[in-house]
Coordinates of C-alpha atoms and ligand atoms in Angstrom, one line a residue:
M1 CA 32.3 58.1 -67.0
K2 CA 31.2 61.5 -65.1
T3 CA 33.8 63.3 -63.0
G4 CA 32.8 62.1 -59.2
D5 CA 31.9 58.0 -60.2
R6 CA 35.5 56.8 -59.7
I7 CA 35.9 58.5 -56.3
Q8 CA 32.8 56.5 -55.7
N9 CA 33.3 53.6 -57.2
S10 CA 37.1 53.6 -55.5
M11 CA 38.4 50.9 -53.7
W12 CA 40.2 53.9 -51.2
L13 CA 41.1 52.6 -47.3
C14 CA 41.6 55.4 -44.4
P15 CA 45.3 55.5 -44.4
I16 CA 44.5 55.9 -40.8
C17 CA 42.6 52.8 -39.2
Q18 CA 42.9 50.7 -43.0
A19 CA 38.6 50.3 -42.8
A20 CA 37.3 51.1 -46.1
L21 CA 36.2 54.4 -46.9
Q22 CA 33.3 55.9 -48.2
R23 CA 31.8 58.9 -50.1
Q24 CA 29.4 61.4 -48.1
A25 CA 28.8 64.7 -50.4
N26 CA 32.8 65.9 -51.2
S27 CA 34.6 63.5 -48.5
L28 CA 34.9 60.1 -48.4
I29 CA 34.6 58.8 -44.3
C30 CA 35.4 56.0 -43.0
E31 CA 33.8 54.0 -40.1
S32 CA 35.5 55.6 -37.1
R33 CA 34.5 59.0 -39.3
H34 CA 38.4 60.1 -40.2
S35 CA 37.7 62.1 -43.1
F36 CA 39.3 63.2 -46.8
D37 CA 38.2 66.1 -48.5
I38 CA 37.9 65.0 -52.1
A39 CA 39.5 68.2 -54.2
K40 CA 37.5 69.7 -57.1
E41 CA 39.7 68.0 -59.7
G42 CA 38.6 65.3 -58.3
Y43 CA 41.5 63.6 -56.6
V44 CA 41.9 62.7 -52.5
N45 CA 44.5 62.9 -50.4
L46 CA 45.2 59.9 -48.3
L47 CA 49.0 60.9 -47.2
P48 CA 48.6 61.6 -42.9
P49 CA 51.3 64.5 -42.2
N50 CA 52.7 62.9 -40.0
K51 CA 54.1 59.9 -43.0
K52 CA 56.0 63.1 -45.1
R53 CA 59.1 62.9 -45.0
T54 CA 59.2 67.0 -46.0
A55 CA 56.3 69.6 -46.1
E56 CA 55.9 68.8 -49.9
P57 CA 57.2 65.2 -50.8
G58 CA 58.0 64.1 -54.6
D59 CA 58.3 66.1 -57.4
R60 CA 57.8 69.5 -57.3
A61 CA 55.4 71.8 -59.5
S62 CA 58.0 72.7 -61.7
M63 CA 58.9 69.4 -62.8
V64 CA 55.4 68.3 -63.5
A65 CA 55.0 70.8 -65.9
A66 CA 58.2 70.1 -67.1
R67 CA 57.4 66.6 -67.5
R68 CA 53.7 67.2 -69.1
E69 CA 55.5 69.7 -71.7
I70 CA 58.0 66.5 -72.7
H71 CA 54.7 64.1 -72.6
N72 CA 53.0 66.3 -75.3
A73 CA 55.9 66.1 -77.8
A74 CA 55.1 62.0 -77.2
L75 CA 58.7 61.5 -76.7
Y76 CA 57.7 59.0 -74.6
M77 CA 55.4 56.9 -76.7
P78 CA 57.0 53.9 -77.8
L79 CA 57.5 53.4 -74.1
A80 CA 53.7 54.2 -73.9
D81 CA 53.1 52.0 -76.1
Q82 CA 54.9 49.1 -75.1
L83 CA 53.3 49.4 -72.0
C84 CA 50.0 49.5 -73.2
S85 CA 50.7 45.7 -75.3
L86 CA 52.0 44.6 -71.7
V87 CA 49.0 45.7 -70.0
S88 CA 46.5 44.2 -72.8
E89 CA 48.5 40.5 -72.4
N90 CA 47.9 40.5 -68.8
A91 CA 44.9 42.3 -67.7
P92 CA 43.2 43.8 -70.7
H93 CA 39.7 44.2 -68.4
G94 CA 41.6 44.6 -64.4
E95 CA 42.1 46.9 -62.1
V96 CA 45.5 48.7 -62.7
L97 CA 47.4 50.7 -60.6
D98 CA 49.3 52.6 -61.5
I99 CA 52.6 53.7 -58.8
G100 CA 54.2 56.9 -59.2
C101 CA 51.9 58.3 -62.0
G102 CA 53.0 61.9 -61.9
E103 CA 50.9 64.1 -64.8
G104 CA 49.8 60.3 -65.5
Y105 CA 50.7 60.5 -69.1
Y106 CA 50.7 56.5 -69.4
D107 CA 46.8 57.0 -67.7
G108 CA 45.6 58.6 -70.9
H109 CA 47.9 56.2 -73.3
I110 CA 46.0 53.3 -71.6
N111 CA 42.6 55.0 -71.2
T112 CA 42.4 55.3 -75.1
Q113 CA 44.0 52.2 -76.2
L114 CA 42.3 49.9 -73.8
P115 CA 39.1 51.3 -72.4
H116 CA 38.1 47.9 -70.2
V117 CA 41.1 49.2 -67.6
N118 CA 39.8 50.4 -64.7
L119 CA 42.8 52.7 -63.9
T120 CA 44.1 53.7 -60.6
G121 CA 46.7 56.4 -59.9
I122 CA 49.2 56.9 -56.9
D123 CA 51.9 59.6 -56.4
I124 CA 53.7 61.6 -53.1
A125 CA 53.8 64.5 -55.0
K126 CA 50.8 66.9 -54.9
P127 CA 51.2 68.6 -57.9
A128 CA 51.7 65.2 -59.7
V129 CA 48.4 63.8 -59.1
R130 CA 46.0 67.5 -59.3
S131 CA 47.4 67.3 -62.6
A132 CA 46.9 63.7 -63.4
A133 CA 43.0 64.1 -62.1
K134 CA 42.6 66.9 -63.6
K135 CA 43.1 65.9 -67.1
Y136 CA 42.6 62.1 -67.1
K137 CA 39.0 62.1 -65.6
S138 CA 37.6 58.0 -65.9
N139 CA 40.5 57.3 -63.4
S140 CA 41.0 57.4 -59.7
Y141 CA 43.9 59.3 -58.1
A142 CA 44.9 60.0 -54.8
V143 CA 48.2 61.3 -53.3
A144 CA 50.1 58.4 -51.2
S145 CA 53.3 57.3 -50.6
S146 CA 54.1 53.4 -52.6
N147 CA 55.5 52.3 -48.7
A148 CA 51.7 52.2 -47.7
L149 CA 49.4 51.9 -50.7
P150 CA 45.3 52.6 -49.4
L151 CA 44.6 49.6 -51.1
P152 CA 42.9 46.6 -50.0
A153 CA 44.5 43.2 -49.9
Q154 CA 44.4 41.2 -53.0
S155 CA 42.6 44.0 -54.7
I156 CA 44.9 44.7 -58.8
D157 CA 45.1 42.6 -61.0
L158 CA 48.0 44.8 -62.7
C159 CA 50.6 47.4 -60.9
F160 CA 52.6 49.0 -62.7
S161 CA 56.0 52.0 -62.4
I162 CA 57.4 53.9 -64.4
F163 CA 61.0 55.3 -63.6
A164 CA 59.0 55.8 -59.5
P165 CA 59.9 53.7 -56.5
T166 CA 58.1 51.1 -55.2
N167 CA 57.4 48.5 -52.4
S168 CA 57.7 45.0 -52.6
D169 CA 55.5 44.1 -49.4
E170 CA 52.9 46.5 -50.6
L171 CA 53.2 45.3 -54.2
S172 CA 52.7 41.3 -52.9
R173 CA 50.0 42.4 -50.6
V174 CA 47.8 44.8 -52.8
L175 CA 47.9 42.1 -56.1
K176 CA 45.5 39.3 -56.7
G177 CA 47.2 36.1 -57.1
G178 CA 48.9 35.5 -60.2
G179 CA 48.4 39.1 -60.5
A180 CA 51.6 41.6 -62.7
Y181 CA 54.0 43.7 -62.1
I182 CA 55.3 46.0 -64.7
E183 CA 58.5 48.1 -63.7
V184 CA 60.0 50.3 -66.0
G185 CA 63.8 52.1 -65.9
P186 CA 66.8 53.8 -67.6
G187 CA 68.5 51.5 -69.5
P188 CA 72.0 52.1 -69.8
S189 CA 72.3 55.0 -72.3
H190 CA 68.9 56.4 -71.5
L191 CA 69.8 60.4 -72.3
Y192 CA 73.4 59.4 -72.5
Q193 CA 74.4 62.5 -74.6
L194 CA 72.9 64.8 -72.2
R195 CA 74.7 63.1 -69.1
E196 CA 77.8 63.6 -71.2
A197 CA 77.8 67.6 -71.8
L198 CA 76.4 68.1 -68.5
Y199 CA 79.1 65.8 -66.0
S200 CA 82.6 65.7 -66.6
N201 CA 82.3 62.5 -65.1
A202 CA 78.9 61.1 -66.9
H203 CA 78.6 57.0 -66.6
E204 CA 75.7 54.7 -68.1
H205 CA 72.8 53.6 -66.1
K206 CA 73.1 50.4 -63.7
P207 CA 70.9 47.5 -65.3
L208 CA 67.3 47.4 -63.8
R209 CA 67.0 44.5 -60.9
T210 CA 65.9 41.4 -62.2
E211 CA 64.4 40.2 -58.5
I212 CA 61.9 41.5 -55.9
A213 CA 60.6 39.8 -52.9
G214 CA 57.5 37.7 -52.9
L215 CA 57.5 38.2 -56.9
Q216 CA 58.1 36.0 -59.6
L217 CA 60.2 37.5 -62.8
V218 CA 58.3 35.9 -66.0
E219 CA 59.9 38.2 -69.2
T220 CA 62.1 41.3 -69.7
G221 CA 62.4 43.6 -72.7
D222 CA 64.6 46.7 -73.6
L223 CA 63.7 49.5 -76.2
D224 CA 66.1 52.2 -77.4
Y225 CA 65.3 54.4 -80.0
L226 CA 66.7 58.1 -81.0
N227 CA 65.1 61.6 -80.7
D228 CA 66.2 65.2 -82.3
L229 CA 65.0 67.6 -79.9
T230 CA 64.7 71.1 -80.0
T231 CA 65.9 73.7 -76.8
P232 CA 62.9 74.0 -75.3
L233 CA 62.6 70.3 -75.1
V234 CA 66.4 69.8 -73.5
R235 CA 65.5 72.5 -71.1
A236 CA 62.4 70.7 -70.3
I237 CA 64.4 67.2 -69.8
I238 CA 66.6 69.1 -67.8
E239 CA 64.0 70.3 -65.3
A240 CA 62.1 67.4 -65.0
T241 CA 65.1 65.1 -63.5
P242 CA 67.9 65.7 -61.0
M243 CA 70.2 67.4 -63.8
A244 CA 67.9 70.1 -63.1
H245 CA 70.2 70.8 -59.6
R246 CA 73.2 68.9 -61.1
G247 CA 76.2 69.7 -63.4
D248 CA 78.2 72.1 -64.1
P249 CA 76.8 75.5 -64.6
N250 CA 78.7 76.8 -67.7
M251 CA 78.2 73.3 -69.6
K252 CA 75.0 73.7 -69.4
S253 CA 74.3 77.1 -70.5
S254 CA 76.9 75.9 -73.5
L255 CA 74.3 72.9 -73.9
L256 CA 71.8 75.3 -74.6
E257 CA 73.2 77.0 -76.9
R258 CA 72.6 74.4 -79.6
P259 CA 69.5 74.3 -81.7
S260 CA 68.9 71.0 -81.3
M261 CA 70.4 67.4 -79.7
Q262 CA 69.7 63.7 -80.4
L263 CA 69.1 62.0 -77.6
T264 CA 69.1 58.3 -76.7
F265 CA 66.1 57.6 -75.4
A266 CA 67.0 53.8 -73.5
F267 CA 64.3 51.8 -70.8
S268 CA 64.1 48.5 -70.0
W269 CA 61.1 46.8 -68.5
R270 CA 60.5 43.8 -66.5
L271 CA 57.6 41.7 -65.9
Y272 CA 56.6 39.9 -62.6
Q273 CA 54.2 37.7 -61.4
K274 CA 52.7 37.7 -57.6
P275 CA 52.3 33.8 -57.4
P276 CA 48.9 32.3 -58.2
D277 CA 46.1 30.9 -54.6
Q278 CA 46.6 27.8 -54.5
P279 CA 43.1 25.9 -54.8
V280 CA 41.5 24.8 -51.1
E281 CA 41.7 21.1 -50.8
Ligands
LIG301 C1 60.6 60.7 -62.7 S1 58.9 60.8 -61.9 C2 58.0 59.8 -62.9 C3 56.5 59.8 -63.4 C4 55.7 59.7 -63.8 N1 55.4 57.7 -63.9 C5 56.5 59.2 -64.8 O1 56.7 58.3 -65.8 O2 55.9 60.0 -66.1 C6 59.1 59.5 -60.7 C7 57.5 59.9 -59.9 O3 57.8 59.2 -58.5 C8 57.1 60.0 -57.5 N2 57.5 59.5 -56.0 C9 58.4 59.4 -55.8 N3 58.4 58.5 -54.0 C10 57.3 58.3 -54.3 C11 56.9 57.1 -53.3 N4 57.4 57.2 -52.1 N5 55.4 57.2 -53.7 C12 55.1 57.3 -54.2 N6 55.0 58.5 -55.0 C13 56.6 58.7 -55.3 C14 56.9 61.5 -57.6 O4 56.1 62.1 -57.3 C15 57.3 61.7 -59.4 O5 56.0 61.9 -59.4
LIG302 ZN1 39.8 55.5 -40.3

């Protein structure tokens, strides 16, 4: 598929009046003539300026670059494989939405393993969406908030979010009846060695939630493994997380003097389903 085809065929809605957007030259335009430029990387910015809480919401460009470095090192590959098997079981030919897609690593994995999935991704951070759109050209990307998804009701077979915030009303609105939602968050011991080395009062992560209004929990799982990391990768993990601005600076410099470090990667995932539509009598 050529760059731009996915934008041409995408389902994006106008974030101002919620009408369908149609492509005209290098813009998407609704019937009320609200117009949104398609960036050269192929994404569209559908976050109205009055909906931004800060000038540059979401992850900064340096965090996006650090996350790309981490993903290039395949540190999260077992999680990506787990996600692909869940998508394959639940929507192998469907419309799939990545909420808080970041630089798109999981989308690229799905493109390779499940070529019949139609992937759409949103993130509130423009540098993240730009990076995803530039690398994963067969997917459709927009800058948008998970609190106001610019997509039609009942249009998505499966949504997923990996370490990113979602809104239960919006999940229920965009999912088709019987559609699936996969939520992935940190397991209790995720990167624990790093937090222990940076904070004097390190805690385990709280268990991932198991209830979302409007959806039914179907399956849960955990995934834990160890990775040996070189110092540049430890530095990238710190840069890509809130640890960049927290923790004792002295503890951080002595941590980064170590030649390598063994870290636990721990995830919890939940599979939810939107109740199927009732047949009309
Ligand atoms: C920890 S990163 C995870 C990125 C990606 N899912 C991954 O695992 O590589 C969280 C992402 O959520 C995005 N984000 C934060 N708030 C958001 C919101 N309200 N709507 C959409 N994305 C949001 C951030 O910009 C960031 O890219
Ligand atoms: Zn409009």
